[in-house]
Amino acid sequence: MARPNLERTNFGQWLENKRLAENESVDDQANRIGIHITSISQYSRGKRPLSINFLRKVVKAYNLQGEEEKDMYKSTLTAEDIENAKKLQSNMPLEDVAVQIKYGLSL
């Protein structure tokens, strides 16, 4: 069972849940995504900024599609991202707008 980590970000929790669902070690996950094992910890704790290139690697590594891909991107959103999305009056769900603003992606 995973140890609780109070420093983990929402994305870090998503990444850990994905790893556990796939029965992978952290090393396996890093290799699958194509990054160094220490980067997993840095991304999970918000010590390294998430880039669209890294997130695309995650999408490709796990063949994420549909709701699963949306959930991954939504896990990266901050309160500031949501506030920025509120400024746009849109009929789309707020988190979808925030992902579109932050990454230029339409989900």
mmCIF file of C-alpha atoms in Angstrom:
data_model
loop_
_atom_site.group_PDB
_atom_site.id
_atom_site.type_symbol
_atom_site.label_atom_id
_atom_site.label_comp_id
_atom_site.label_asym_id
_atom_site.label_seq_id
_atom_site.Cartn_x
_atom_site.Cartn_y
_atom_site.Cartn_z
ATOM 1 C CA MET A 1 0.000 0.000 0.000
ATOM 2 C CA ALA A 2 1.268 3.504 -0.820
ATOM 3 C CA ARG A 3 2.416 5.762 1.968
ATOM 4 C CA PRO A 4 0.369 8.934 2.468
ATOM 5 C CA ASN A 5 2.161 12.018 1.196
ATOM 6 C CA LEU A 6 0.730 15.335 2.273
ATOM 7 C CA GLU A 7 2.869 17.147 -0.295
ATOM 8 C CA ARG A 8 1.386 15.331 -3.276
ATOM 9 C CA THR A 9 -0.492 17.452 -5.801
ATOM 10 C CA ASN A 10 -3.771 16.412 -7.424
ATOM 11 C CA PHE A 11 -1.741 15.401 -10.470
ATOM 12 C CA GLY A 12 0.661 13.474 -8.224
ATOM 13 C CA GLN A 13 -2.276 11.571 -6.777
ATOM 14 C CA TRP A 14 -3.613 10.876 -10.275
ATOM 15 C CA LEU A 15 -0.175 9.624 -11.363
ATOM 16 C CA GLU A 16 0.124 7.350 -8.332
ATOM 17 C CA ASN A 17 -3.373 5.954 -8.836
ATOM 18 C CA LYS A 18 -2.540 5.197 -12.469
ATOM 19 C CA ARG A 19 0.705 3.492 -11.468
ATOM 20 C CA LEU A 20 -1.056 1.345 -8.875
ATOM 21 C CA ALA A 21 -3.865 0.442 -11.293
ATOM 22 C CA GLU A 22 -1.216 -0.777 -13.733
ATOM 23 C CA ASN A 23 0.676 -2.681 -10.984
ATOM 24 C CA GLU A 24 3.821 -0.703 -11.759
ATOM 25 C CA SER A 25 6.700 0.373 -9.579
ATOM 26 C CA VAL A 26 7.767 4.013 -9.715
ATOM 27 C CA ASP A 27 10.745 2.887 -11.797
ATOM 28 C CA ASP A 28 8.426 1.055 -14.222
ATOM 29 C CA GLN A 29 6.271 4.155 -14.543
ATOM 30 C CA ALA A 30 9.240 6.417 -15.199
ATOM 31 C CA ASN A 31 10.529 4.046 -17.878
ATOM 32 C CA ARG A 32 7.106 3.778 -19.468
ATOM 33 C CA ILE A 33 6.742 7.563 -19.679
ATOM 34 C CA GLY A 34 10.365 7.991 -20.740
ATOM 35 C CA ILE A 35 11.639 10.129 -17.863
ATOM 36 C CA HIS A 36 14.086 9.689 -14.986
ATOM 37 C CA ILE A 37 12.675 8.178 -11.794
ATOM 38 C CA THR A 38 13.445 11.316 -9.751
ATOM 39 C CA SER A 39 11.284 13.335 -12.150
ATOM 40 C CA ILE A 40 8.205 11.332 -11.102
ATOM 41 C CA SER A 41 8.634 12.533 -7.522
ATOM 42 C CA GLN A 42 9.302 16.112 -8.627
ATOM 43 C CA TYR A 43 6.205 16.237 -10.814
ATOM 44 C CA SER A 44 4.086 14.529 -8.149
ATOM 45 C CA ARG A 45 5.011 17.034 -5.469
ATOM 46 C CA GLY A 46 4.811 20.111 -7.699
ATOM 47 C CA LYS A 47 8.568 20.670 -7.440
ATOM 48 C CA ARG A 48 8.869 20.621 -11.213
ATOM 49 C CA PRO A 49 6.439 22.513 -13.449
ATOM 50 C CA LEU A 50 4.251 20.384 -15.675
ATOM 51 C CA SER A 51 4.856 20.978 -19.357
ATOM 52 C CA ILE A 52 2.511 20.122 -22.182
ATOM 53 C CA ASN A 53 5.280 17.908 -23.610
ATOM 54 C CA PHE A 54 5.482 15.876 -20.401
ATOM 55 C CA LEU A 55 1.694 15.557 -20.211
ATOM 56 C CA ARG A 56 1.582 14.378 -23.816
ATOM 57 C CA LYS A 57 4.149 11.712 -22.910
ATOM 58 C CA VAL A 58 1.832 10.516 -20.138
ATOM 59 C CA VAL A 59 -1.135 10.456 -22.522
ATOM 60 C CA LYS A 60 0.864 8.463 -25.066
ATOM 61 C CA ALA A 61 2.464 6.104 -22.519
ATOM 62 C CA TYR A 62 -0.917 5.104 -21.084
ATOM 63 C CA ASN A 63 -2.907 5.504 -24.304
ATOM 64 C CA LEU A 64 -5.281 7.873 -22.504
ATOM 65 C CA GLN A 65 -8.468 8.787 -24.327
ATOM 66 C CA GLY A 66 -11.812 10.375 -23.569
ATOM 67 C CA GLU A 67 -12.726 10.842 -19.924
ATOM 68 C CA GLU A 68 -9.494 9.323 -18.671
ATOM 69 C CA GLU A 69 -7.455 11.877 -20.633
ATOM 70 C CA LYS A 70 -9.733 14.690 -19.453
ATOM 71 C CA ASP A 71 -9.345 13.585 -15.842
ATOM 72 C CA MET A 72 -5.559 13.614 -16.179
ATOM 73 C CA TYR A 73 -5.527 17.178 -17.514
ATOM 74 C CA LYS A 74 -8.072 18.338 -14.942
ATOM 75 C CA SER A 75 -5.874 16.967 -12.148
ATOM 76 C CA THR A 76 -3.233 19.539 -13.123
ATOM 77 C CA LEU A 77 -5.465 22.580 -12.640
ATOM 78 C CA THR A 78 -4.828 25.119 -9.907
ATOM 79 C CA ALA A 79 -7.244 27.499 -8.191
ATOM 80 C CA GLU A 80 -5.794 30.246 -10.386
ATOM 81 C CA ASP A 81 -6.604 28.225 -13.513
ATOM 82 C CA ILE A 82 -10.223 27.902 -12.377
ATOM 83 C CA GLU A 83 -10.433 31.628 -11.599
ATOM 84 C CA ASN A 84 -9.138 32.468 -15.068
ATOM 85 C CA ALA A 85 -11.759 30.173 -16.588
ATOM 86 C CA LYS A 86 -14.524 31.908 -14.613
ATOM 87 C CA LYS A 87 -13.652 35.162 -16.365
ATOM 88 C CA LEU A 88 -14.788 33.670 -19.655
ATOM 89 C CA GLN A 89 -18.491 33.269 -19.908
ATOM 90 C CA SER A 90 -18.846 29.897 -21.515
ATOM 91 C CA ASN A 91 -21.416 27.123 -21.634
ATOM 92 C CA MET A 92 -18.617 24.573 -21.263
ATOM 93 C CA PRO A 93 -17.812 23.007 -17.877
ATOM 94 C CA LEU A 94 -15.426 25.251 -15.935
ATOM 95 C CA GLU A 95 -12.629 22.670 -15.746
ATOM 96 C CA ASP A 96 -12.793 22.094 -19.512
ATOM 97 C CA VAL A 97 -12.419 25.838 -20.082
ATOM 98 C CA ALA A 98 -9.461 25.920 -17.681
ATOM 99 C CA VAL A 99 -7.711 23.076 -19.532
ATOM 100 C CA GLN A 100 -8.322 24.863 -22.824
ATOM 101 C CA ILE A 101 -6.822 28.098 -21.480
ATOM 102 C CA LYS A 102 -3.847 26.445 -19.778
ATOM 103 C CA TYR A 103 -2.832 24.007 -22.516
ATOM 104 C CA GLY A 104 -4.636 25.195 -25.639
ATOM 105 C CA LEU A 105 -6.437 21.848 -25.779
ATOM 106 C CA SER A 106 -10.068 21.288 -26.509
ATOM 107 C CA LEU A 107 -11.270 18.199 -24.686
#
